[in-house]
Tab-separated table of C-alpha atoms in Angstrom:
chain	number	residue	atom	x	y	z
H	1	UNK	CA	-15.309	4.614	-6.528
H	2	UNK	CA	-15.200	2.358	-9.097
H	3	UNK	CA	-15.334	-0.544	-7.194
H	4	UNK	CA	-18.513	0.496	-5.015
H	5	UNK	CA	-20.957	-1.349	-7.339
H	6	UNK	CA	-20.004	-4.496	-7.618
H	7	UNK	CA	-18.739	-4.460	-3.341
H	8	UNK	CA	-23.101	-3.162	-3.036
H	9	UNK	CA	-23.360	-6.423	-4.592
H	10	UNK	CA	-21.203	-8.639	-3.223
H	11	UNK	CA	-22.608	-7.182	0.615
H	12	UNK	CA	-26.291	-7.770	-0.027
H	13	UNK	CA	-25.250	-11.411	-0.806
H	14	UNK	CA	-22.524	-11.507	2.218
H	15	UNK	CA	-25.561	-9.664	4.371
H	16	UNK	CA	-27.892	-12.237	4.327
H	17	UNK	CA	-26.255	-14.787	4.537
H	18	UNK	CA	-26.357	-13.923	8.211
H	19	UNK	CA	-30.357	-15.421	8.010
H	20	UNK	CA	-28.830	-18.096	9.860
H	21	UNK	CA	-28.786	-16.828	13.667
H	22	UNK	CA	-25.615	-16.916	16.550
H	23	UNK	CA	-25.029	-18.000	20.021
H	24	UNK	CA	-27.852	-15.400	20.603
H	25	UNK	CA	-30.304	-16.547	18.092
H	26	UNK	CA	-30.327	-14.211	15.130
H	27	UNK	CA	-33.268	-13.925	13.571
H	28	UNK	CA	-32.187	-14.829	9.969
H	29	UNK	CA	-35.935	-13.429	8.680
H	30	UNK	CA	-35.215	-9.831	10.121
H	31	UNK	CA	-31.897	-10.048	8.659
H	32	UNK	CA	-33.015	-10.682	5.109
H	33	UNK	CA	-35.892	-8.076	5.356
H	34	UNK	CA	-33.137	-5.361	6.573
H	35	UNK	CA	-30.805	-6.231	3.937
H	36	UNK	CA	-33.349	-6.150	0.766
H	37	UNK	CA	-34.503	-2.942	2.781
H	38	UNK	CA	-31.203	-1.314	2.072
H	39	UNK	CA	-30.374	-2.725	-0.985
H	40	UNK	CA	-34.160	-2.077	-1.973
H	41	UNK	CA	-33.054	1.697	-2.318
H	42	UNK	CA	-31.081	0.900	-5.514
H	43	UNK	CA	-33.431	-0.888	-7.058
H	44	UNK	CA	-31.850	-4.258	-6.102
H	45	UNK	CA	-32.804	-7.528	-4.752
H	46	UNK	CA	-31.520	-10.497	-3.137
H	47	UNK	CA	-32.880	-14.019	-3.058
H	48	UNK	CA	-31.842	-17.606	-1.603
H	49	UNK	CA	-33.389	-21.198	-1.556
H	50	UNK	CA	-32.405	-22.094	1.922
H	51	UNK	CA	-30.135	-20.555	4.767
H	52	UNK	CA	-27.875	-23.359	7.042
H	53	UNK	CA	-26.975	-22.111	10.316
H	54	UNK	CA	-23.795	-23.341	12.483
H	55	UNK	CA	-22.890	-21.417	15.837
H	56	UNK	CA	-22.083	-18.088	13.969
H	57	UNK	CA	-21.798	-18.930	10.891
H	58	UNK	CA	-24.672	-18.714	7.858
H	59	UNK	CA	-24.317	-20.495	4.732
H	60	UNK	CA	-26.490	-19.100	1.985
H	61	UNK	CA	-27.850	-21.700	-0.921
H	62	UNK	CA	-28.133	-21.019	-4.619
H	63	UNK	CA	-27.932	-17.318	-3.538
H	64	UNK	CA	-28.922	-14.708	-6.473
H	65	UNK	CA	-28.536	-10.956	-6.863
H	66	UNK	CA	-30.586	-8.447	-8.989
H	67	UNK	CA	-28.685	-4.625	-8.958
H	68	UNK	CA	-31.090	-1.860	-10.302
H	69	UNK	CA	-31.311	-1.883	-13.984
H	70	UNK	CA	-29.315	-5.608	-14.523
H	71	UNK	CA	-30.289	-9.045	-14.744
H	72	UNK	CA	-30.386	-11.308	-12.049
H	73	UNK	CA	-26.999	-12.924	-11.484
H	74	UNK	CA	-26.248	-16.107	-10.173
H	75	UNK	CA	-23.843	-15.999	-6.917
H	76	UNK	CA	-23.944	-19.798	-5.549
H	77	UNK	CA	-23.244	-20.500	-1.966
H	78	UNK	CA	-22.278	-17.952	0.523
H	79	UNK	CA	-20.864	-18.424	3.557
H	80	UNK	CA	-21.066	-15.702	6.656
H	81	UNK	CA	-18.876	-16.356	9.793
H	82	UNK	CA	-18.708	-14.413	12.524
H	83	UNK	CA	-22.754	-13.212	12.266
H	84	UNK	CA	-23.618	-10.724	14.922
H	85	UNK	CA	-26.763	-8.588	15.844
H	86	UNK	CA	-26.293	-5.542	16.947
H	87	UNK	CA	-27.923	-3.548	20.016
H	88	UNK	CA	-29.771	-1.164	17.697
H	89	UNK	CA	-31.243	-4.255	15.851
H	90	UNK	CA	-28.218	-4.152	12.764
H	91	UNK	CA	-26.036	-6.747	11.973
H	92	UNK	CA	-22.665	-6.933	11.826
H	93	UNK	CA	-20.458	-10.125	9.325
H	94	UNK	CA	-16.698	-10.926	10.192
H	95	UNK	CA	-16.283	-11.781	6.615
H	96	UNK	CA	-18.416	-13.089	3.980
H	97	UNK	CA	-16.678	-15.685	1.357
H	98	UNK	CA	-17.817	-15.981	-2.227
H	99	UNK	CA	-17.518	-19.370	-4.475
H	100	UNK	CA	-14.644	-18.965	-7.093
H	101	UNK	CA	-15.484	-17.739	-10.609
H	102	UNK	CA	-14.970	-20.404	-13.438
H	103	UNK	CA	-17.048	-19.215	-16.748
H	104	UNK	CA	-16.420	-20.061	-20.252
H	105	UNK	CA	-17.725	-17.908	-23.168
H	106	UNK	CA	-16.830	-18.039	-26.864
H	107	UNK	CA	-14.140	-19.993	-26.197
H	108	UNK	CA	-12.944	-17.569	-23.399
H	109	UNK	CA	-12.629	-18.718	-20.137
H	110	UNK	CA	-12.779	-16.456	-16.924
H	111	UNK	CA	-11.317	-17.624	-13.106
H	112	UNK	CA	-11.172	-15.836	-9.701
H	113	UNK	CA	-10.532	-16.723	-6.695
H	114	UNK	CA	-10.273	-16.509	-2.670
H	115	UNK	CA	-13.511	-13.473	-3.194
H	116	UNK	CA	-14.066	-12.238	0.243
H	117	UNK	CA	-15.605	-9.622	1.956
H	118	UNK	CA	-14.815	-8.485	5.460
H	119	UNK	CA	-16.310	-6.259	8.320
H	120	UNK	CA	-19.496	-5.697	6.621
H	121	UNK	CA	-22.317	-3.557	9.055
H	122	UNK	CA	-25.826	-3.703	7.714
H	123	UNK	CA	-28.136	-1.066	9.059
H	124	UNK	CA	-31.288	-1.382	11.549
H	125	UNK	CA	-33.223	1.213	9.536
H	126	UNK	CA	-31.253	1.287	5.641
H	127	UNK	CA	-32.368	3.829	3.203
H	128	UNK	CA	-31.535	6.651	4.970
H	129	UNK	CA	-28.626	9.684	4.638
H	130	UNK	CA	-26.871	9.419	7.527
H	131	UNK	CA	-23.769	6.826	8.387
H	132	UNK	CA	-25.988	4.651	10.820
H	133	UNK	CA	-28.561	3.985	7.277
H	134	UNK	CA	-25.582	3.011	5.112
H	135	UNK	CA	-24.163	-0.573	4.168
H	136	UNK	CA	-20.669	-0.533	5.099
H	137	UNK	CA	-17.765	-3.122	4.393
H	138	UNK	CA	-14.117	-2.257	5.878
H	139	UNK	CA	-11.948	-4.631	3.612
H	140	UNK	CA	-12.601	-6.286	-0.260
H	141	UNK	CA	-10.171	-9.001	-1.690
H	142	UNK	CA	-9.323	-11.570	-4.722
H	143	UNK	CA	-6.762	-14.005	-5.691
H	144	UNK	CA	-5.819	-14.861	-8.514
H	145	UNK	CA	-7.971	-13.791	-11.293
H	146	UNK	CA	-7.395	-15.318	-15.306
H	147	UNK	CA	-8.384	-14.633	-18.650
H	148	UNK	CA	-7.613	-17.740	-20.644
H	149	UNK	CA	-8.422	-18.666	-24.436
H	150	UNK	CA	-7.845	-21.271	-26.447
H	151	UNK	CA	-5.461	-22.429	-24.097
H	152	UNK	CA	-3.341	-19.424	-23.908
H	153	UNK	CA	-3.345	-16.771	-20.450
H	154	UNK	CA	-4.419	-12.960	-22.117
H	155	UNK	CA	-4.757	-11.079	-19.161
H	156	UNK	CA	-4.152	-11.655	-14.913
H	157	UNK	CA	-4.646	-10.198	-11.522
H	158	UNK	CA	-2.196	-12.413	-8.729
H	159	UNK	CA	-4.405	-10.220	-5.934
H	160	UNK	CA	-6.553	-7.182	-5.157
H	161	UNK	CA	-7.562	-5.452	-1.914
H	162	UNK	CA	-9.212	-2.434	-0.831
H	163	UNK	CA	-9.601	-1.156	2.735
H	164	UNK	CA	-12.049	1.665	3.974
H	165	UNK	CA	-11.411	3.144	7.234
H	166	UNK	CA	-14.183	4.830	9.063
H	167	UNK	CA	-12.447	7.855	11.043
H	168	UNK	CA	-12.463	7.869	14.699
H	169	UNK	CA	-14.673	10.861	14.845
H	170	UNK	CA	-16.435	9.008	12.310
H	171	UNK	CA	-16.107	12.693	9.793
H	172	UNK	CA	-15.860	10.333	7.250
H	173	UNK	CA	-13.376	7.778	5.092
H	174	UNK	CA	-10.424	7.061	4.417
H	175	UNK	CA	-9.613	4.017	1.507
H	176	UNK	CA	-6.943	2.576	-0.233
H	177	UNK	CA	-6.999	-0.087	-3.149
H	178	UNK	CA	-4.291	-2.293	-5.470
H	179	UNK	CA	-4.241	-4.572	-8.194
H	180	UNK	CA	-1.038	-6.532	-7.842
H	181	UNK	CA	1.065	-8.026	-10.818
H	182	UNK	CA	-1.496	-7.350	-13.534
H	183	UNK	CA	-0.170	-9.115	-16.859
H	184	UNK	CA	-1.098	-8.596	-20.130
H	185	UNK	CA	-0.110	-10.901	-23.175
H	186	UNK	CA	-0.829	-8.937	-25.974
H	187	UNK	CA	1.193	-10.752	-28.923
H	188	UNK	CA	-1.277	-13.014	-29.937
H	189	UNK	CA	-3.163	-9.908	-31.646
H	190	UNK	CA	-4.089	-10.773	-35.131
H	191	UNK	CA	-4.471	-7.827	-37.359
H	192	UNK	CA	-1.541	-6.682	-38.916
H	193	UNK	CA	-1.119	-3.373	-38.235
H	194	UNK	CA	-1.834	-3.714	-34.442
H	195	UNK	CA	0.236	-6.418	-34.396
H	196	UNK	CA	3.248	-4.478	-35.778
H	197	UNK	CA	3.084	-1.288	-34.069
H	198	UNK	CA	2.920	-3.911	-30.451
H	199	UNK	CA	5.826	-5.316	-31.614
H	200	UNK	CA	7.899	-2.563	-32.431
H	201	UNK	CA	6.615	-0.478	-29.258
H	202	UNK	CA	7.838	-3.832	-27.376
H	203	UNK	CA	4.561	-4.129	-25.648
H	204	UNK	CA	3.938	-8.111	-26.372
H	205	UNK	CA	3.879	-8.877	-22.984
H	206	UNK	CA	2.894	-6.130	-19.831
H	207	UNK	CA	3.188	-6.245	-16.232
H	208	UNK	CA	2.538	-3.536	-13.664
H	209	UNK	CA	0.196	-2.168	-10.526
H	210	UNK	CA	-2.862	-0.487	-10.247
H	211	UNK	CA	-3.017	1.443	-6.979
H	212	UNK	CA	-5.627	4.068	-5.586
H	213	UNK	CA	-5.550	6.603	-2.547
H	214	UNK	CA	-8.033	8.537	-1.361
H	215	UNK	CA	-10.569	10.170	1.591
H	216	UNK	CA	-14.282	11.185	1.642
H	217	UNK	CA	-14.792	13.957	4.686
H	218	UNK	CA	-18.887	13.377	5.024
H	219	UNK	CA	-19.963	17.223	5.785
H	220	UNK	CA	-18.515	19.405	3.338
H	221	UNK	CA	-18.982	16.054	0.843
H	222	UNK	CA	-14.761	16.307	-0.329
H	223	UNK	CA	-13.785	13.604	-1.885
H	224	UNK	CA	-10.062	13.611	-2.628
H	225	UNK	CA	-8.888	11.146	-5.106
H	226	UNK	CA	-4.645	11.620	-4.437
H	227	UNK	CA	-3.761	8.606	-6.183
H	228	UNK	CA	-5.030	6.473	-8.608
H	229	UNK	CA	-1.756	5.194	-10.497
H	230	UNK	CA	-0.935	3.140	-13.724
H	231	UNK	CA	2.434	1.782	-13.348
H	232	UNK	CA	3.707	-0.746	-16.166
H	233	UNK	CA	7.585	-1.952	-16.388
H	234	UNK	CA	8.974	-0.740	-19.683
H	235	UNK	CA	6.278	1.975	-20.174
H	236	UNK	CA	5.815	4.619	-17.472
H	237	UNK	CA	3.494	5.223	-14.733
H	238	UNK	CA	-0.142	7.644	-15.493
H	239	UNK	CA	-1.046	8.962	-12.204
H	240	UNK	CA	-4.929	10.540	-11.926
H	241	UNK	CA	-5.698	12.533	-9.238
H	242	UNK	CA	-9.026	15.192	-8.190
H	243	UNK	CA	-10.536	16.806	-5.387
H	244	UNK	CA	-14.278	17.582	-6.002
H	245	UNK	CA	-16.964	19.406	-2.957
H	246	UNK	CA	-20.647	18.631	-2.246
H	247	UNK	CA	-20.728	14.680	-2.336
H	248	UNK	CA	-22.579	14.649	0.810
H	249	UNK	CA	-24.402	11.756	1.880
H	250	UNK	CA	-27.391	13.542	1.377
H	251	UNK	CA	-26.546	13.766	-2.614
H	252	UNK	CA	-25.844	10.430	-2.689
H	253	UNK	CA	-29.202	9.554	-1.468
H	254	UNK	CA	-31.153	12.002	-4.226
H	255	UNK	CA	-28.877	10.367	-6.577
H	256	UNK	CA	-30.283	6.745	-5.244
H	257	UNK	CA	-33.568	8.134	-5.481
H	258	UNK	CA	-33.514	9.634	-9.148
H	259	UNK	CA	-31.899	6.586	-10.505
H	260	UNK	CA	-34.393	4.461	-8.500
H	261	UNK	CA	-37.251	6.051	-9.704
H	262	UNK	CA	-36.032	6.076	-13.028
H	263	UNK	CA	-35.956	2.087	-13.170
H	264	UNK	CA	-39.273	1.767	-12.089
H	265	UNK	CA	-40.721	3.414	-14.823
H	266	UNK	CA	-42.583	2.453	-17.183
H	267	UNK	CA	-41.667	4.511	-20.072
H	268	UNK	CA	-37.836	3.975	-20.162
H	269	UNK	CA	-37.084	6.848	-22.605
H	270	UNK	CA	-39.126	9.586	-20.775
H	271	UNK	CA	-37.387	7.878	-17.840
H	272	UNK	CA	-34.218	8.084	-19.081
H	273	UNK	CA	-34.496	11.926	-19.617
H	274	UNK	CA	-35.997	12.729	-15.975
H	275	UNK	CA	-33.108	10.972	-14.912
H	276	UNK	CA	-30.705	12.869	-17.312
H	277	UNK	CA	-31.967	16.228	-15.553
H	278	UNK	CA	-32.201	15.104	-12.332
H	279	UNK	CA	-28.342	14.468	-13.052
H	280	UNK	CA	-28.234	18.284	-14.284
H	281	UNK	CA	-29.269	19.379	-10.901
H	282	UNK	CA	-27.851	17.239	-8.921
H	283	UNK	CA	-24.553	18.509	-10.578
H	284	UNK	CA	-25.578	21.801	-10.145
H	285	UNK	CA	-24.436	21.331	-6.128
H	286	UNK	CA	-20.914	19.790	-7.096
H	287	UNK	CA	-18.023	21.946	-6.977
H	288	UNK	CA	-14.166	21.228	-8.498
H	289	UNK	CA	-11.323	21.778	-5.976
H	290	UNK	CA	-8.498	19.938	-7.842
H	291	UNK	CA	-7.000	17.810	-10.509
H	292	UNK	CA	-3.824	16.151	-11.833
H	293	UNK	CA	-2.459	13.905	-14.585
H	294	UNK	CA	1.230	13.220	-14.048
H	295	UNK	CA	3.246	10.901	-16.302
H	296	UNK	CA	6.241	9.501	-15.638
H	297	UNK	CA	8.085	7.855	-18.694
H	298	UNK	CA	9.853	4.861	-18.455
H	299	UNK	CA	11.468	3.913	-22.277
H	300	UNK	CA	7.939	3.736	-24.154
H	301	UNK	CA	8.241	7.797	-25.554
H	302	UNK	CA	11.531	7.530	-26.910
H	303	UNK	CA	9.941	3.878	-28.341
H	304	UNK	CA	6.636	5.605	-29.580
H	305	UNK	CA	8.538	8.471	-31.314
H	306	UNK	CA	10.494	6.385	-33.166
H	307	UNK	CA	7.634	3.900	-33.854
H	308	UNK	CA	5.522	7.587	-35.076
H	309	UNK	CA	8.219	8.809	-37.004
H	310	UNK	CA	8.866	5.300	-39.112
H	311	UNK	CA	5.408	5.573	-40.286
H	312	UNK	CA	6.086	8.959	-41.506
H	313	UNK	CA	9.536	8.127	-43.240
H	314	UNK	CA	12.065	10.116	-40.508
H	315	UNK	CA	13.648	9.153	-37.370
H	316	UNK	CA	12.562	9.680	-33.583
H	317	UNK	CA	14.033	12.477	-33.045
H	318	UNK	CA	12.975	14.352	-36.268
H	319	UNK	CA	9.420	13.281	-34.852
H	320	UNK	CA	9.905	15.041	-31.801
H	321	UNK	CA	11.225	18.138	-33.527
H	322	UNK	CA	7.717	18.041	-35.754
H	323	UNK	CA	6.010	17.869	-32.875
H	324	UNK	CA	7.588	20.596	-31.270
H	325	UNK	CA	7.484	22.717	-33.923
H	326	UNK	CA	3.769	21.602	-34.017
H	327	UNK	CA	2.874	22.364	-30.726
H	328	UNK	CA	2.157	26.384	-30.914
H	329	UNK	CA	0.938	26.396	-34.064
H	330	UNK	CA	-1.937	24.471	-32.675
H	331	UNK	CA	-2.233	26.043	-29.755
H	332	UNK	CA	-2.704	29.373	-31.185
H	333	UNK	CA	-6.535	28.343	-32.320
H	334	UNK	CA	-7.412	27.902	-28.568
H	335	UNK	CA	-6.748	31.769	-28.325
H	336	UNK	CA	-4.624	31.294	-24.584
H	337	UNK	CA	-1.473	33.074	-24.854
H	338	UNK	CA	-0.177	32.207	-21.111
H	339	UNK	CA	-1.203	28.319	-21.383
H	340	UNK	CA	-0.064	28.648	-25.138
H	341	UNK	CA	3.421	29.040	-23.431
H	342	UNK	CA	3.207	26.939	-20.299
H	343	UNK	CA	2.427	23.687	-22.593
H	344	UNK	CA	5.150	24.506	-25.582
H	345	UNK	CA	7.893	24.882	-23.177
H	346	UNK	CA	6.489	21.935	-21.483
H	347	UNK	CA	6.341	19.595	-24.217
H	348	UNK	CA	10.250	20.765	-25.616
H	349	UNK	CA	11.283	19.734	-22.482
H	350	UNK	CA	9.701	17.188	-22.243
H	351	UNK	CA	10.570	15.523	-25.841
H	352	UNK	CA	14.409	16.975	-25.041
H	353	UNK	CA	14.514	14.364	-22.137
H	354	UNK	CA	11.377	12.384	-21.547
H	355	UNK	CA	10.844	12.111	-17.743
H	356	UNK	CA	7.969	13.200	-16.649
H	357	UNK	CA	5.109	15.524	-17.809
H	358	UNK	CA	2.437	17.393	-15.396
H	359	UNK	CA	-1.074	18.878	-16.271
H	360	UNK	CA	-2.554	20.801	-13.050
H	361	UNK	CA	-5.628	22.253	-12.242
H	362	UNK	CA	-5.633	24.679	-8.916
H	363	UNK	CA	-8.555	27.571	-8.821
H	364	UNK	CA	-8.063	29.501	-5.813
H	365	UNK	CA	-11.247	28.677	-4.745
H	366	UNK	CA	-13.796	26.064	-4.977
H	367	UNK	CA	-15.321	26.430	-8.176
H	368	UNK	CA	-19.236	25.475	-8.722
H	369	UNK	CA	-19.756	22.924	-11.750
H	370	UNK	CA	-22.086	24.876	-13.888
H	371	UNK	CA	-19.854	27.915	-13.957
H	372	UNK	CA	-17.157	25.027	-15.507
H	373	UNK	CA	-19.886	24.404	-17.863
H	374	UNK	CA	-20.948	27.965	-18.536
H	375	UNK	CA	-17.222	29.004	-19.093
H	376	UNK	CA	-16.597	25.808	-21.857
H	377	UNK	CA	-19.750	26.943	-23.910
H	378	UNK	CA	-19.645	30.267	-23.917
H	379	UNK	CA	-16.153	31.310	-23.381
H	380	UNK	CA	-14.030	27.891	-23.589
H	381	UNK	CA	-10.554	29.904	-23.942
H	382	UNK	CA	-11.260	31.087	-20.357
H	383	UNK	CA	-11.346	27.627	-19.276
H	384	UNK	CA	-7.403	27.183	-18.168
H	385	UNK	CA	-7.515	30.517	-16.022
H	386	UNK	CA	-11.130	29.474	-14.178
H	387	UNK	CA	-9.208	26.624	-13.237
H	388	UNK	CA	-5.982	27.581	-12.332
H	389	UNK	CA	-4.279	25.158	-15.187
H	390	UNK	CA	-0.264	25.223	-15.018
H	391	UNK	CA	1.637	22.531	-17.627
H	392	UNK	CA	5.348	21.383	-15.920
H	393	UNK	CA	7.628	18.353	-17.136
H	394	UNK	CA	10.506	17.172	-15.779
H	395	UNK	CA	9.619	18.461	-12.294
């Protein structure tokens, strides 16, 4: 998930800010030592000047984090509410609120705000590869966020929020994520020719969604990505989907391990290629269940063909002929007769009436990673069969 870095970072700050203590006297030492404990297994770690405590809530001063491989970033004050210890000596945060971003750069300035964390568990004994070992938050979110320069808004966020959802049976996750109103102002580009082809593809100014679906079942290691959409007014939505087997928890703590012991290496090259084949191996256990990229078109083909065929001296529609027309011949070099087929029929429909175009992948089975990357380097035309590949549009 591509969020899961940055929320390890945000809960090692939220964690200790629990140092403080509760109506039961938490002991805000054994909270810190737990927390760089867990986040100590990614190479990370945390530091503060000074912890103030208020009933149940722990406010964290001139708080810093270090993640494995980065420089040491500045947080500022954290505040904890709702600090409790737990029976088996873990702690538990209501919600953990970060100070709003305001940065300027090269004349670029960055703003975010209302950063919070909520339900965050930090384990008694962390480093482990079981659920009861792992850091855990249950909701992430941001206001507003702004990219401003030289006095003009490029790019915003009006909110984000992801939930995870630890199953009853606790068999693993389910999680759910959305950037609201993102806006892009993309007229102020200055070379020419990007500049035209934004203006004749009307995409001066965007606005649209980001939104993500998905579950991780712990034992078999399945996680199922069924949505993970791109949905802009005036231009279509991209929808990404996969289902991949063997992401156990017990993976994910050899991958910890191989990337930890690769930053505390000396030698950062010979490190850097241990690490590369531990990767190898580790991929060695993964196995591909599923994939999709859907499009669904909403005026920007009919805009890009016409855009595509002015720069070739014809009309839209003449583009989309060439392109048909195009599309075997191509094709043909790939050596895939049945696929060959599947994707010109798919693409003349497609171009006929632009509404939506579908690239699966189904095997019938679970297939292991390295015979993927056996098949693409010795025998890359069997690819599309090994994976069940089917091309649709309109559907």
């Amino acid at each position: 998930m591509n969020f899961y870095r940055t929320t390890r970072l945000m809960l090692s700050s939220a964690a200790f800010l629990s140092l403080a203590g509760s109506a039961f006297a938490l002991d805000g030492a054994d909270l810190l030592k737990k927390l760089n404990a867990a986040y100590a297994a990614q190479g990370g770690t945390i530091s503060a000047d000074s912890v103030d405590i208020d009933g149940t809530t722990a406010t964290l001063k001139n708080v810093s984090v270090k993640s494995a491989g980065g420089e040491s970033l500045a947080v500022g004050e954290v505040t904890l509410s709702g600090v409790e210890e737990d029976e088996d000596g873990g702690y538990y945060i209501e919600e953990a609120a970060f100070p709003d971003i305001n940065t300027t750069k090269d004349g670029v300035t960055v703003t975010a705000q209302e950063l919070t964390l909520g339900g965050i568990s930090i384990p008694a004994t962390p480093g482990g590869d079981t659920l009861d070992t792992m850091m855990l938050y249950e909701t992430a979110h941001t206001g507003p966020l702004k990219v401003v320069k030289d006095g003009a808004e490029l790019f915003s966020v009006l909110e984000s929020d992801v939930n995870l959802t630890l199953r009853e049976d606790e068999s693993g996750f389910d999680f759910d994520g959305a950037f609201k109103s993102m806006k892009a102002d993309l007229s102020k580009a200055e070379d020419p020719q990007s500049k035209d082809a934004i203006e004749k593809l009307a995409l001066q100014h965007i606005q649209g969604d980001i939104t993500m679906k998905g579950a991780w079942e712990l034992a078999p290691g399945t996680i199922d990505i069924s949505e993970f959409a791109f949905d802009f007014t005036n231009i279509g939505k991209l929808n990404l989907g996969f289902k991949i087997s063997g992401y156990t928890m017990a993976f994910v703590k050899s991958l910890q391990d191989a990337m930890k012991q690769s930053e505390t290496s000396a030698n950062k090259e010979e490190s850097q290629q241990a690490l590369g084949l531990a990767m190898l191996g580790l991929m060695q256990q993964l196995s591909f269940e599923a994939a999709q990229v859907r499009f669904e078109d909403a005026s920007i083909t009919k805009r890009a063909l016409d855009y595509a065929g002015s720069q070739q001296n014809m009309s839209g529609k003449q583009m989309a002929d060439s392109l048909k027309a195009m599309t075997p011949i191509m094709l043909a070099q790939l050596n895939i007769p049945e696929l060959q087929n599947a994707v010109s029929a798919a693409v003349n429909t497609f171009l006929d009436d632009p509404k939506s175009l579908t690239v699966k992948a189904a095997p019938e089975k679970p297939v292991p990673f390295p015979t993927i990357v056996g098949a693409a380097m010795g025998a890359p035309n069997t690819l599309p069969q090994v994976l069940g590949v089917k091309v649709t549009a309109n559907d």
